[in-house]
Amino acid sequence: MNFIKSKSGIVFFHVMVWLLLFSLPYLLSSGQSQELRNLALHSWIPLAFYALLFYLNYFVLVDRFLFHKKLWVYIIISIGLILFFVGLNKLFRYYFFSDFIASKVLDSGKPPRNFFLYIDIISFSVPIIFSLALKTIQRWVKTEAERVEAANIKLQSELQHLKYQLQPHFFFNSLNNIYSLVDISPDMAKQTIHSLGKLMRYLLYETNNEKVSLKNEITFMTNYIELMKLRLNDNTTVHYSFPDLKTDIQIAPLLFISLIENAFKHGVSGDKASAVVFEMKIEDKQLTFYSKNQNFPKTDSDKSGSGIGLDNVEKRLSLLYPDQFSFIEKVEEGVFSVCLKIEV
C-alpha cells in the first residue's frame, strides 16, 4: 500500500498503463507487416500524441493556469493544443503513410470524409479531460488529507489544553483538602500528602497516551476517593462500586475524576448529613458511570476549586467520543446526579 502511494509506485503505475495501451493493439493483430503499418497509423502514433497531451496538461497547464484561476487562458491553450496535435497527426499520416492511405482509399472505393476531423478533435480531447479529472481528484484527496490532519492537530491541541486545565484543577482541590487537615490532624495531613504524591505520579506519567487501562483508571479513582474520605466527618457516608474487570478495556484518561471531585465539592456539608455514591458498570460494550450526592450550592465566598470540572468533561467527551456518549446531569429534591454512558 505504501509503494502504491509513493512516487516510484505512481511512476510504475503510469508506465504499466501506457505499456498496456501500446501493446494491446499489437496483441490483437496478426503481426503482419501490412497490419503493423496500420497499427502505427491508427494506434501508436495517436497514442504517443495522447501521452504528450496528457502529461503536458497534467504537469504544466492545470497547475499553472486552471488552479491559479486562469480558466479562460487554460481553455484557449487547451483548444490550441488539441488543434495543433490533430494537425500534426494528419501531417504524420500523409507524410509517412501517404502511399498506404491512398491504397486503402482505392480499395474501399470511398474518399475520406470530413467528419473524421471531428472524431480526431474528440479523441485528442480525451487525454486532456482525463488528466484534468485525475489532477482534480488528486488535489481533492490532498486537500482532504490536509483538512483531516489539521482537524486532528486542532483536536489534539484542544484535548491537551483541557488536560492541562484539569490537572491544576485537581491539584488545587487536593491541596485545599490537605490544608483543612493540617491543624486538625497533622499525621493525617502527612498521609494525605503521601497519597497525593501517588495520584500526581499517575497524572503526570501514565495519562499521556490517547487511551489508558480502565483498570488503572479505576485504581486511581479508588485511591482518590479514599483520600477524600480522610477529611470527612461522620455526617457523610461514601459508597462506591466499580467493576472487577476480567478483560481490560482501553479508555480516554481522566474522564470520571472531575465527576468525583464535583460530588465531594458540592455534596458534603460540615453540619448536615449527606451521602455520596459512585457506581460504574459495563454491559454490552457500554460503560455507565453514575454519581449522586446532596446538592449544597457553594456561596460566592467559597473559592474551593475553579468550577471547570463538568464543562471540562463535556468538552472532552464531545472531542473524544462524538456521537458515542450520553451525559445527563440533573437536580431532583435536593439531590444532584450525573449519568455518563460511553460506547467502549
Short mmCIF file of C-alpha atoms in Angstrom, two decimals:
data_model
loop_
_atom_site.label_atom_id
_atom_site.label_comp_id
_atom_site.label_asym_id
_atom_site.label_seq_id
_atom_site.Cartn_x
_atom_site.Cartn_y
_atom_site.Cartn_z
CA MET A 1 0.00 0.00 0.00
CA ASN A 2 2.85 2.41 0.82
CA PHE A 3 4.53 1.53 -2.51
CA ILE A 4 1.37 2.49 -4.43
CA LYS A 5 1.28 5.88 -2.68
CA SER A 6 5.00 6.53 -3.20
CA LYS A 7 6.41 8.43 -6.20
CA SER A 8 8.10 5.30 -7.55
CA GLY A 9 4.80 3.42 -7.25
CA ILE A 10 2.94 6.14 -9.17
CA VAL A 11 5.61 6.18 -11.93
CA PHE A 12 5.43 2.39 -12.17
CA PHE A 13 1.63 2.55 -12.47
CA HIS A 14 1.80 5.12 -15.30
CA VAL A 15 4.44 3.13 -17.19
CA MET A 16 2.40 -0.05 -16.94
CA VAL A 17 -0.78 1.67 -18.17
CA TRP A 18 0.95 3.08 -21.27
CA LEU A 19 2.71 -0.22 -21.98
CA LEU A 20 -0.65 -1.92 -21.88
CA LEU A 21 -2.22 0.67 -24.20
CA PHE A 22 0.63 0.35 -26.73
CA SER A 23 0.80 -3.46 -26.50
CA LEU A 24 -2.89 -4.28 -26.68
CA PRO A 25 -3.40 -3.35 -30.38
CA TYR A 26 -0.38 -5.48 -31.35
CA LEU A 27 -1.56 -8.45 -29.30
CA LEU A 28 -4.92 -8.28 -31.04
CA SER A 29 -3.38 -8.04 -34.54
CA SER A 30 -1.96 -10.77 -36.81
CA GLY A 31 1.57 -9.34 -36.69
CA GLN A 32 1.91 -9.00 -40.48
CA SER A 33 3.88 -6.03 -41.90
CA GLN A 34 0.78 -4.57 -43.51
CA GLU A 35 -1.02 -4.86 -40.20
CA LEU A 36 1.87 -3.25 -38.32
CA ARG A 37 1.74 -0.18 -40.59
CA ASN A 38 -1.96 0.04 -39.87
CA LEU A 39 -1.26 -0.16 -36.11
CA ALA A 40 1.36 2.59 -36.35
CA LEU A 41 -1.02 4.79 -38.34
CA HIS A 42 -4.15 4.33 -36.26
CA SER A 43 -2.83 3.37 -32.79
CA TRP A 44 0.80 4.01 -31.89
CA ILE A 45 1.26 7.50 -33.35
CA PRO A 46 -2.03 8.83 -31.91
CA LEU A 47 -1.21 7.18 -28.54
CA ALA A 48 2.18 8.92 -28.50
CA PHE A 49 0.43 12.25 -29.10
CA TYR A 50 -2.18 11.38 -26.43
CA ALA A 51 0.63 10.77 -23.95
CA LEU A 52 2.25 14.13 -24.78
CA LEU A 53 -1.07 15.92 -24.37
CA PHE A 54 -1.86 14.07 -21.14
CA TYR A 55 1.41 14.89 -19.37
CA LEU A 56 1.67 18.43 -20.72
CA ASN A 57 -1.77 19.10 -19.26
CA TYR A 58 -1.09 17.05 -16.11
CA PHE A 59 2.25 18.61 -15.14
CA VAL A 60 2.02 22.14 -16.58
CA LEU A 61 -1.32 23.53 -17.72
CA VAL A 62 -3.61 22.53 -14.84
CA ASP A 63 -1.25 23.73 -12.11
CA ARG A 64 -0.11 26.90 -13.86
CA PHE A 65 -3.43 28.12 -15.22
CA LEU A 66 -6.54 26.28 -14.04
CA PHE A 67 -5.57 26.02 -10.35
CA HIS A 68 -4.43 29.65 -10.44
CA LYS A 69 -7.93 30.72 -11.53
CA LYS A 70 -6.96 31.49 -15.14
CA LEU A 71 -9.80 29.47 -16.63
CA TRP A 72 -10.10 31.21 -20.00
CA VAL A 73 -6.34 31.07 -20.59
CA TYR A 74 -6.43 27.35 -19.79
CA ILE A 75 -9.36 26.74 -22.18
CA ILE A 76 -7.75 28.70 -25.06
CA ILE A 77 -4.38 26.91 -24.65
CA SER A 78 -6.09 23.52 -24.43
CA ILE A 79 -8.10 24.12 -27.61
CA GLY A 80 -4.94 25.33 -29.38
CA LEU A 81 -3.03 22.21 -28.32
CA ILE A 82 -5.83 19.91 -29.48
CA LEU A 83 -5.92 21.55 -32.92
CA PHE A 84 -2.11 21.51 -33.12
CA PHE A 85 -1.86 17.77 -32.37
CA VAL A 86 -4.77 16.97 -34.70
CA GLY A 87 -2.88 18.77 -37.49
CA LEU A 88 0.41 17.14 -36.50
CA ASN A 89 -1.23 13.73 -36.55
CA LYS A 90 -2.61 14.36 -40.06
CA LEU A 91 0.80 15.61 -41.17
CA PHE A 92 2.41 12.37 -39.96
CA ARG A 93 -0.23 10.33 -41.74
CA TYR A 94 0.16 11.96 -45.12
CA TYR A 95 3.94 12.48 -44.95
CA PHE A 96 4.92 8.97 -43.81
CA PHE A 97 1.89 6.90 -44.82
CA SER A 98 0.55 8.63 -47.94
CA ASP A 99 1.00 5.57 -50.15
CA PHE A 100 -0.60 3.31 -47.55
CA ILE A 101 -3.57 5.69 -47.10
CA ALA A 102 -4.02 6.04 -50.88
CA SER A 103 -4.17 2.27 -51.34
CA LYS A 104 -6.68 1.97 -48.54
CA VAL A 105 -8.88 4.64 -50.12
CA LEU A 106 -8.72 2.94 -53.52
CA ASP A 107 -9.52 -0.45 -52.03
CA SER A 108 -12.51 0.91 -50.19
CA GLY A 109 -13.74 2.99 -53.10
CA LYS A 110 -14.73 5.75 -50.72
CA PRO A 111 -12.92 9.08 -50.19
CA PRO A 112 -12.01 10.22 -46.64
CA ARG A 113 -14.87 12.01 -45.01
CA ASN A 114 -14.59 15.39 -43.33
CA PHE A 115 -16.26 14.16 -40.16
CA PHE A 116 -13.06 12.24 -39.33
CA LEU A 117 -11.62 15.63 -38.47
CA TYR A 118 -14.26 15.99 -35.74
CA ILE A 119 -13.55 12.47 -34.50
CA ASP A 120 -9.88 13.37 -34.21
CA ILE A 121 -10.73 16.53 -32.26
CA ILE A 122 -12.87 14.49 -29.85
CA SER A 123 -10.25 11.76 -29.45
CA PHE A 124 -7.48 14.29 -28.76
CA SER A 125 -9.71 15.96 -26.16
CA VAL A 126 -9.94 12.72 -24.16
CA PRO A 127 -6.38 12.77 -22.69
CA ILE A 128 -6.83 16.40 -21.62
CA ILE A 129 -10.16 15.63 -19.95
CA PHE A 130 -8.77 12.51 -18.30
CA SER A 131 -5.64 14.24 -17.00
CA LEU A 132 -7.78 17.12 -15.70
CA ALA A 133 -10.05 14.68 -13.87
CA LEU A 134 -7.09 12.80 -12.39
CA LYS A 135 -5.35 16.01 -11.31
CA THR A 136 -8.56 17.35 -9.74
CA ILE A 137 -9.14 14.12 -7.82
CA GLN A 138 -5.54 14.12 -6.55
CA ARG A 139 -5.87 17.75 -5.48
CA TRP A 140 -9.13 16.97 -3.68
CA VAL A 141 -7.59 13.94 -1.93
CA LYS A 142 -4.57 16.02 -0.86
CA THR A 143 -6.79 18.86 0.35
CA GLU A 144 -9.00 16.44 2.26
CA ALA A 145 -5.96 14.76 3.85
CA GLU A 146 -4.61 18.17 4.89
CA ARG A 147 -8.01 19.11 6.30
CA VAL A 148 -8.19 15.89 8.31
CA GLU A 149 -4.62 16.40 9.54
CA ALA A 150 -5.38 19.99 10.54
CA ALA A 151 -8.55 18.89 12.32
CA ASN A 152 -6.61 16.16 14.12
CA ILE A 153 -3.90 18.62 15.20
CA LYS A 154 -6.61 21.00 16.44
CA LEU A 155 -8.31 18.14 18.28
CA GLN A 156 -5.07 17.07 19.97
CA SER A 157 -4.32 20.68 20.93
CA GLU A 158 -7.77 21.13 22.46
CA LEU A 159 -7.52 17.84 24.33
CA GLN A 160 -4.06 18.75 25.60
CA HIS A 161 -5.36 22.12 26.74
CA LEU A 162 -8.28 20.51 28.56
CA LYS A 163 -5.93 18.02 30.20
CA TYR A 164 -3.57 20.75 31.36
CA GLN A 165 -6.62 22.61 32.63
CA LEU A 166 -7.79 19.56 34.55
CA GLN A 167 -4.52 18.73 36.32
CA PRO A 168 -4.06 22.07 38.14
CA HIS A 169 -7.77 22.00 38.99
CA PHE A 170 -7.38 18.55 40.53
CA PHE A 171 -4.19 19.54 42.35
CA PHE A 172 -5.76 22.77 43.67
CA ASN A 173 -8.76 20.93 45.13
CA SER A 174 -6.50 18.32 46.74
CA LEU A 175 -4.33 20.99 48.36
CA ASN A 176 -7.45 22.61 49.80
CA ASN A 177 -8.33 19.29 51.43
CA ILE A 178 -4.81 18.90 52.85
CA TYR A 179 -4.86 22.47 54.15
CA SER A 180 -8.02 21.73 56.14
CA LEU A 181 -6.27 18.77 57.82
CA VAL A 182 -3.03 20.48 58.87
CA ASP A 183 -4.38 21.96 62.11
CA ILE A 184 -6.89 19.20 62.85
CA SER A 185 -4.68 16.16 62.28
CA PRO A 186 -1.04 16.71 61.21
CA ASP A 187 -0.42 12.96 60.93
CA MET A 188 -3.40 12.56 58.61
CA ALA A 189 -2.18 15.56 56.60
CA LYS A 190 1.17 13.79 56.11
CA GLN A 191 -0.59 10.62 55.00
CA THR A 192 -2.71 12.66 52.61
CA ILE A 193 0.35 14.32 51.06
CA HIS A 194 1.89 10.86 50.53
CA SER A 195 -1.30 9.62 48.86
CA LEU A 196 -1.49 12.76 46.75
CA GLY A 197 2.06 12.12 45.51
CA LYS A 198 0.97 8.73 44.15
CA LEU A 199 -2.03 10.28 42.45
CA MET A 200 0.05 13.04 40.87
CA ARG A 201 2.54 10.45 39.60
CA TYR A 202 -0.30 8.74 37.75
CA LEU A 203 -1.50 12.08 36.38
CA LEU A 204 1.92 13.14 35.14
CA TYR A 205 3.37 9.91 33.79
CA GLU A 206 0.59 7.46 32.95
CA THR A 207 -2.06 9.61 31.28
CA ASN A 208 -0.03 10.93 28.36
CA ASN A 209 -1.40 8.36 25.92
CA GLU A 210 -4.63 8.72 24.00
CA LYS A 211 -6.06 5.68 25.80
CA VAL A 212 -5.21 4.13 29.18
CA SER A 213 -6.15 0.96 31.01
CA LEU A 214 -9.57 1.16 32.66
CA LYS A 215 -8.18 -0.98 35.50
CA ASN A 216 -5.54 1.67 36.23
CA GLU A 217 -8.15 4.39 35.97
CA ILE A 218 -10.36 2.58 38.49
CA THR A 219 -7.39 2.22 40.85
CA PHE A 220 -6.72 5.95 40.51
CA MET A 221 -10.35 6.82 41.26
CA THR A 222 -10.44 4.45 44.24
CA ASN A 223 -7.30 5.99 45.73
CA TYR A 224 -8.70 9.48 45.24
CA ILE A 225 -12.00 8.59 46.92
CA GLU A 226 -10.13 7.08 49.88
CA LEU A 227 -8.03 10.25 50.03
CA MET A 228 -11.16 12.42 50.16
CA LYS A 229 -12.72 10.25 52.87
CA LEU A 230 -9.87 11.15 55.26
CA ARG A 231 -11.21 14.66 55.77
CA LEU A 232 -14.90 13.74 56.10
CA ASN A 233 -16.74 13.58 59.42
CA ASP A 234 -19.36 11.09 60.49
CA ASN A 235 -22.15 13.12 58.87
CA THR A 236 -21.08 11.94 55.41
CA THR A 237 -21.18 8.42 54.05
CA VAL A 238 -19.37 7.42 50.88
CA HIS A 239 -20.26 4.37 48.81
CA TYR A 240 -18.61 3.32 45.58
CA SER A 241 -18.90 0.27 43.36
CA PHE A 242 -16.53 -0.35 40.47
CA PRO A 243 -16.41 -3.49 38.28
CA ASP A 244 -13.78 -6.17 38.76
CA LEU A 245 -12.67 -6.42 35.13
CA LYS A 246 -11.87 -9.84 33.72
CA THR A 247 -10.74 -8.31 30.43
CA ASP A 248 -9.15 -4.88 30.42
CA ILE A 249 -10.60 -2.02 28.37
CA GLN A 250 -8.82 0.99 26.90
CA ILE A 251 -10.42 4.34 27.60
CA ALA A 252 -9.56 8.04 27.45
CA PRO A 253 -7.85 9.07 30.71
CA LEU A 254 -9.32 11.21 33.47
CA LEU A 255 -12.93 11.26 32.29
CA PHE A 256 -14.50 10.45 35.65
CA ILE A 257 -12.28 12.21 38.16
CA SER A 258 -13.97 15.58 37.61
CA LEU A 259 -17.36 14.00 38.38
CA ILE A 260 -15.96 12.54 41.59
CA GLU A 261 -14.38 15.86 42.54
CA ASN A 262 -17.65 17.65 41.84
CA ALA A 263 -19.58 15.25 44.11
CA PHE A 264 -17.21 15.86 47.04
CA LYS A 265 -17.16 19.60 46.40
CA HIS A 266 -20.93 20.11 46.29
CA GLY A 267 -22.23 17.06 48.15
CA VAL A 268 -20.52 17.41 51.54
CA SER A 269 -21.56 19.64 54.42
CA GLY A 270 -19.87 20.13 57.80
CA ASP A 271 -23.10 20.11 59.80
CA LYS A 272 -25.64 18.28 57.62
CA ALA A 273 -25.99 14.58 56.87
CA SER A 274 -25.09 13.64 53.32
CA ALA A 275 -24.27 10.67 51.15
CA VAL A 276 -22.01 10.39 48.14
CA VAL A 277 -22.49 7.47 45.78
CA PHE A 278 -20.41 6.36 42.77
CA GLU A 279 -21.19 3.38 40.57
CA MET A 280 -19.69 2.02 37.37
CA LYS A 281 -20.85 -0.93 35.32
CA ILE A 282 -20.19 -2.35 31.86
CA GLU A 283 -22.88 -4.08 29.83
CA ASP A 284 -22.84 -4.92 26.10
CA LYS A 285 -19.83 -2.70 25.35
CA GLN A 286 -21.42 0.24 27.10
CA LEU A 287 -19.77 1.77 30.14
CA THR A 288 -22.08 3.58 32.57
CA PHE A 289 -20.79 5.83 35.34
CA TYR A 290 -23.28 7.15 37.87
CA SER A 291 -22.77 9.60 40.73
CA LYS A 292 -25.22 11.00 43.24
CA ASN A 293 -24.85 13.47 46.08
CA GLN A 294 -26.75 16.05 48.10
CA ASN A 295 -26.71 19.45 46.44
CA PHE A 296 -25.16 22.07 48.74
CA PRO A 297 -24.64 25.11 46.49
CA LYS A 298 -21.42 26.98 47.11
CA THR A 299 -21.51 30.60 48.17
CA ASP A 300 -19.68 33.37 46.32
CA SER A 301 -17.12 33.50 49.11
CA ASP A 302 -16.23 29.83 48.67
CA LYS A 303 -13.23 29.71 46.33
CA SER A 304 -12.57 25.97 46.54
CA GLY A 305 -11.94 24.77 43.02
CA SER A 306 -12.40 26.72 39.82
CA GLY A 307 -15.76 25.38 38.71
CA ILE A 308 -14.47 23.99 35.40
CA GLY A 309 -14.97 20.28 36.15
CA LEU A 310 -18.23 19.40 34.39
CA ASP A 311 -17.60 21.73 31.46
CA ASN A 312 -14.23 20.07 31.01
CA VAL A 313 -15.83 16.60 30.96
CA GLU A 314 -18.44 17.56 28.34
CA LYS A 315 -15.87 19.20 26.07
CA ARG A 316 -13.54 16.22 26.22
CA LEU A 317 -16.38 13.78 25.60
CA SER A 318 -17.52 15.70 22.52
CA LEU A 319 -13.97 15.58 21.14
CA LEU A 320 -13.07 12.02 22.09
CA TYR A 321 -16.41 10.22 21.71
CA PRO A 322 -18.55 12.15 19.19
CA ASP A 323 -21.97 10.51 18.87
CA GLN A 324 -20.81 7.76 21.24
CA PHE A 325 -21.77 9.12 24.65
CA SER A 326 -24.68 10.29 26.73
CA PHE A 327 -24.16 12.81 29.54
CA ILE A 328 -27.11 13.68 31.77
CA GLU A 329 -26.98 15.83 34.90
CA LYS A 330 -29.99 16.81 37.00
CA VAL A 331 -31.13 18.01 40.42
CA GLU A 332 -34.21 16.40 41.98
CA GLU A 333 -35.42 17.06 45.53
CA GLY A 334 -32.06 18.46 46.57
CA VAL A 335 -30.07 15.57 45.11
CA PHE A 336 -27.65 16.13 42.25
CA SER A 337 -26.93 13.17 39.94
CA VAL A 338 -24.88 12.53 36.84
CA CYS A 339 -25.20 9.62 34.44
CA LEU A 340 -22.47 9.15 31.85
CA LYS A 341 -22.67 6.43 29.21
CA ILE A 342 -19.88 5.67 26.73
CA GLU A 343 -19.57 3.09 23.98
CA VAL A 344 -16.27 1.27 24.59
#
